Tab-separated table of C-alpha atoms in Angstrom:
chain	number	residue	atom	x	y	z
A	9	MET	CA	-23.168	-3.475	25.130
A	10	LEU	CA	-22.348	-4.655	21.598
A	11	SER	CA	-26.225	-5.130	20.957
A	12	TRP	CA	-26.932	-1.392	21.694
A	13	ALA	CA	-23.838	-0.399	19.717
A	14	ILE	CA	-25.236	-2.312	16.628
A	15	VAL	CA	-28.622	-0.717	17.088
A	16	LEU	CA	-27.408	2.784	17.319
A	17	THR	CA	-24.709	2.618	14.676
A	18	LEU	CA	-26.915	0.685	11.823
A	19	THR	CA	-30.003	2.709	12.823
A	20	THR	CA	-27.911	5.897	12.310
A	21	ALA	CA	-26.580	4.548	8.904
A	22	ILE	CA	-30.239	3.613	7.571
A	23	VAL	CA	-31.337	7.198	8.546
A	24	CYS	CA	-28.435	8.659	6.652
A	25	GLN	CA	-29.080	6.705	3.634
A	26	PHE	CA	-32.791	7.894	3.767
A	27	VAL	CA	-31.864	11.435	4.133
A	28	GLN	CA	-29.105	11.716	1.671
A	29	HIS	CA	-29.283	13.335	-1.580
A	30	THR	CA	-26.713	11.812	-3.725
A	31	ASP	CA	-28.411	8.370	-4.443
A	32	SER	CA	-31.896	8.407	-5.903
A	33	ILE	CA	-32.504	4.626	-5.627
A	34	PHE	CA	-34.917	3.790	-2.656
A	35	PRO	CA	-32.886	2.675	0.039
A	36	LEU	CA	-34.594	-0.511	0.874
A	37	LEU	CA	-33.812	-1.976	-2.494
A	38	TYR	CA	-30.287	-2.392	-1.273
A	39	PHE	CA	-29.138	-5.527	0.247
A	40	THR	CA	-26.731	-3.455	2.377
A	41	VAL	CA	-29.523	-1.401	3.946
A	42	ASP	CA	-31.988	-4.354	4.160
A	43	SER	CA	-29.283	-6.427	6.014
A	44	ALA	CA	-28.576	-3.596	8.392
A	45	LEU	CA	-32.253	-3.497	9.230
A	46	PHE	CA	-32.141	-7.124	9.957
A	47	ALA	CA	-29.152	-6.701	12.043
A	48	VAL	CA	-30.966	-3.765	14.060
A	49	VAL	CA	-33.898	-6.158	14.769
A	50	VAL	CA	-31.747	-9.078	15.742
A	51	ALA	CA	-29.738	-6.943	18.176
A	52	GLY	CA	-33.097	-5.370	19.535
A	53	THR	CA	-34.407	-8.922	20.154
A	54	ALA	CA	-31.146	-9.783	22.056
A	55	LEU	CA	-31.788	-6.665	24.240
A	56	ALA	CA	-35.422	-7.433	24.921
A	57	ARG	CA	-35.506	-11.267	24.848
A	58	PRO	CA	-31.902	-12.239	25.453
A	59	HIS	CA	-32.962	-15.924	26.029
A	60	CYS	CA	-34.726	-16.310	22.732
A	61	PRO	CA	-34.004	-19.756	21.526
A	62	ARG	CA	-33.757	-18.636	18.003
A	63	LEU	CA	-31.183	-15.719	18.810
A	64	PRO	CA	-28.143	-17.406	18.002
A	65	GLY	CA	-29.314	-18.600	14.537
A	66	LEU	CA	-30.582	-14.980	13.935
A	67	ARG	CA	-27.272	-13.506	14.807
A	68	ILE	CA	-24.944	-15.576	12.537
A	69	ALA	CA	-27.456	-14.907	9.800
A	70	SER	CA	-27.431	-11.274	10.378
A	71	ALA	CA	-23.532	-10.935	10.866
A	72	VAL	CA	-22.960	-12.931	7.450
A	73	SER	CA	-25.394	-10.690	5.709
A	74	VAL	CA	-23.815	-7.451	7.042
A	75	LEU	CA	-20.354	-8.984	6.302
A	76	LEU	CA	-21.221	-9.992	2.793
A	77	ALA	CA	-22.717	-6.586	1.825
A	78	ALA	CA	-19.266	-5.021	3.075
A	79	LEU	CA	-17.160	-7.429	1.203
A	80	VAL	CA	-19.092	-6.839	-2.147
A	81	PHE	CA	-19.049	-3.306	-1.690
A	82	ALA	CA	-15.190	-3.233	-0.880
A	83	ALA	CA	-14.137	-5.782	-3.625
A	84	VAL	CA	-16.646	-5.179	-6.666
A	85	ILE	CA	-18.698	-1.892	-6.038
A	86	ALA	CA	-16.238	0.535	-4.852
A	87	PRO	CA	-13.436	-0.516	-7.339
A	88	ALA	CA	-15.969	-0.093	-10.066
A	89	SER	CA	-16.887	3.383	-9.144
A	90	ALA	CA	-15.430	6.516	-10.750
A	91	THR	CA	-12.713	7.079	-8.535
A	92	GLY	CA	-12.108	3.372	-7.421
A	93	THR	CA	-12.711	4.355	-3.814
A	94	TRP	CA	-15.409	4.244	-1.136
A	95	VAL	CA	-16.575	7.804	-1.376
A	96	GLN	CA	-17.149	9.975	-4.701
A	97	PRO	CA	-16.574	13.806	-5.169
A	98	TYR	CA	-20.206	14.113	-5.457
A	99	ASP	CA	-21.197	12.421	-2.419
A	100	ASP	CA	-22.928	14.366	0.280
A	101	TYR	CA	-22.064	14.063	3.917
A	102	TRP	CA	-25.041	11.950	4.766
A	103	VAL	CA	-24.044	9.110	2.167
A	104	ARG	CA	-20.438	9.352	3.240
A	105	ALA	CA	-21.326	8.558	6.931
A	106	ALA	CA	-23.736	5.948	5.845
A	107	THR	CA	-21.074	4.222	3.648
A	108	PHE	CA	-18.515	3.906	6.607
A	109	LEU	CA	-20.998	2.797	8.981
A	110	PHE	CA	-22.515	0.309	6.771
A	111	HIS	CA	-19.323	-1.121	5.326
A	112	LEU	CA	-16.620	-0.591	8.233
A	113	VAL	CA	-18.281	0.173	11.741
A	114	GLY	CA	-21.221	-2.326	11.356
A	115	PRO	CA	-19.360	-5.397	10.225
A	116	ILE	CA	-16.788	-5.044	13.142
A	117	LEU	CA	-19.666	-4.832	15.667
A	118	VAL	CA	-21.649	-7.626	14.353
A	119	THR	CA	-18.678	-9.751	14.153
A	120	ALA	CA	-17.654	-9.001	17.561
A	121	ASP	CA	-21.198	-9.566	18.892
A	122	PHE	CA	-21.515	-13.012	17.129
A	123	ILE	CA	-18.048	-14.347	18.036
A	124	THR	CA	-18.997	-14.304	21.699
A	125	THR	CA	-22.404	-15.599	21.359
A	126	ASP	CA	-23.370	-19.024	22.867
A	127	LEU	CA	-24.296	-21.150	19.953
A	128	ARG	CA	-26.133	-23.606	22.334
A	129	GLY	CA	-24.784	-26.702	20.358
A	130	MET	CA	-25.711	-25.518	16.908
A	131	SER	CA	-23.672	-27.489	14.170
A	132	LEU	CA	-21.593	-25.758	11.457
A	133	ARG	CA	-24.215	-27.445	8.885
A	134	ALA	CA	-27.086	-25.719	10.773
A	135	VAL	CA	-25.078	-22.385	10.897
A	136	VAL	CA	-24.433	-22.363	7.152
A	137	ALA	CA	-27.965	-23.247	6.262
A	138	ARG	CA	-29.242	-20.320	8.212
A	139	CYS	CA	-27.055	-17.794	6.595
A	140	PHE	CA	-28.423	-18.780	3.265
A	141	ILE	CA	-32.082	-17.897	4.198
A	142	TRP	CA	-31.839	-14.103	3.897
A	143	PRO	CA	-29.664	-13.598	0.814
A	144	LEU	CA	-31.703	-16.041	-1.195
A	145	SER	CA	-34.885	-14.338	0.034
A	146	TYR	CA	-33.632	-10.824	-1.175
A	147	LEU	CA	-32.608	-12.226	-4.451
A	148	ILE	CA	-35.685	-14.058	-5.059
A	149	ILE	CA	-38.148	-11.140	-4.198
A	150	LEU	CA	-36.035	-8.567	-5.783
A	151	THR	CA	-35.289	-10.506	-9.065
A	152	GLY	CA	-39.074	-11.381	-9.097
A	153	LEU	CA	-40.010	-7.732	-8.923
A	154	SER	CA	-37.410	-6.779	-11.568
A	155	VAL	CA	-38.848	-9.551	-13.962
A	156	LEU	CA	-42.302	-7.911	-13.353
A	157	GLY	CA	-40.860	-4.635	-14.328
A	158	VAL	CA	-41.849	-3.327	-10.688
A	159	ILE	CA	-38.281	-2.189	-9.936
A	160	ASP	CA	-34.878	-2.207	-11.414
A	161	LEU	CA	-32.111	-4.142	-9.654
A	162	PRO	CA	-29.714	-1.840	-8.125
A	163	TYR	CA	-26.641	-4.167	-8.776
A	164	PRO	CA	-25.595	-4.470	-12.322
A	165	PHE	CA	-23.628	-7.499	-11.833
A	166	LEU	CA	-27.054	-9.231	-11.173
A	167	VAL	CA	-28.670	-7.951	-14.493
A	168	PRO	CA	-28.242	-10.121	-17.486
A	169	ALA	CA	-29.228	-7.299	-19.899
A	170	LYS	CA	-26.151	-5.081	-18.643
A	171	VAL	CA	-23.448	-7.622	-17.972
A	172	GLY	CA	-24.299	-10.757	-19.823
A	173	TRP	CA	-25.515	-14.072	-18.257
A	174	PRO	CA	-21.997	-15.309	-17.809
A	175	THR	CA	-21.067	-12.359	-15.463
A	176	VAL	CA	-24.352	-13.131	-13.665
A	177	VAL	CA	-23.593	-16.738	-13.166
A	178	VAL	CA	-20.127	-16.101	-11.903
A	179	ALA	CA	-21.492	-13.405	-9.605
A	180	ILE	CA	-24.114	-15.898	-8.021
A	181	VAL	CA	-21.771	-18.858	-7.924
A	182	SER	CA	-19.190	-16.349	-6.152
A	183	LEU	CA	-21.863	-15.426	-3.681
A	184	ALA	CA	-22.680	-18.955	-3.048
A	185	VAL	CA	-19.113	-19.641	-2.146
A	186	LEU	CA	-18.597	-16.626	-0.090
A	187	ILE	CA	-21.618	-17.185	2.161
A	188	PRO	CA	-20.633	-20.481	3.666
A	189	LEU	CA	-17.087	-19.449	3.823
A	190	LEU	CA	-17.860	-16.389	5.879
A	191	ALA	CA	-20.137	-18.655	8.111
A	192	THR	CA	-17.426	-21.136	8.503
A	193	VAL	CA	-14.790	-18.480	9.575
A	194	LEU	CA	-17.198	-16.812	12.072
A	195	TYR	CA	-18.253	-20.411	13.477
A	196	ALA	CA	-14.504	-21.184	13.715
A	197	LEU	CA	-13.672	-17.773	15.532
A	198	ASN	CA	-16.788	-18.390	17.815
A	199	ARG	CA	-15.506	-21.801	18.835
A	200	CYS	CA	-12.062	-20.423	19.487
A	201	ILE	CA	-13.213	-17.566	21.570
A	202	ARG	CA	-15.437	-19.853	23.795
A	203	ALA	CA	-12.898	-22.313	24.255
A	204	ALA	CA	-10.479	-19.757	25.458
A	205	ARG	CA	-12.875	-18.373	28.082
A	206	PRO	CA	-12.541	-20.126	31.526
A	207	GLU	CA	-15.611	-21.762	32.517
A	208	ARG	CA	-17.437	-20.116	35.464
A	209	VAL	CA	-17.753	-22.665	38.464
A	210	PRO	CA	-20.557	-22.054	40.734
A	211	THR	CA	-19.183	-20.940	44.469
A	212	SER	CA	-20.923	-21.626	47.647
A	213	GLY	CA	-20.461	-19.619	50.695
A	214	THR	CA	-21.854	-19.347	54.240
A	215	ARG	CA	-24.256	-17.023	55.584
């Protein structure tokens, strides 16, 4: 049920981001949009192949990515906007819908989905390691394209020419701390939820 909700919610958010007319930046340059797409693929995999051995690792990686995007938006991007809020007066309804689906509804759904997932004996170290793969891939690819002059990074706090190297270094270190922190919290919640669930004992009956 949660997998269907993730697919429908985040797919709607992605579509809204593509059809909106407020932001001229190509949607797939945003970590938020790409992470939502990642979560949709993972949720779709859970529906199509629920016993896929890679699924627990993919679920934690996508959950942390979606939560990371939401936290950065709420703590850094929104406060730095013209109004200091999630939406601006000039935002159309498509981008407003995308904002709330990406940064509020989506994170709630992926968190609820992950904390009830069977981790199949995965250690915290393995969980944390998986959570770094996607953010690092995004950062390396987009930074490389930016250096080559193909694109402009959509996040000013990652552009030395705009904010200076000290700010960029602080941002990267903060992200490097936030990722394992989020993974650890989700892992602990998962363990608590799983421990609180009574084990199902097979019963036998007569015919």
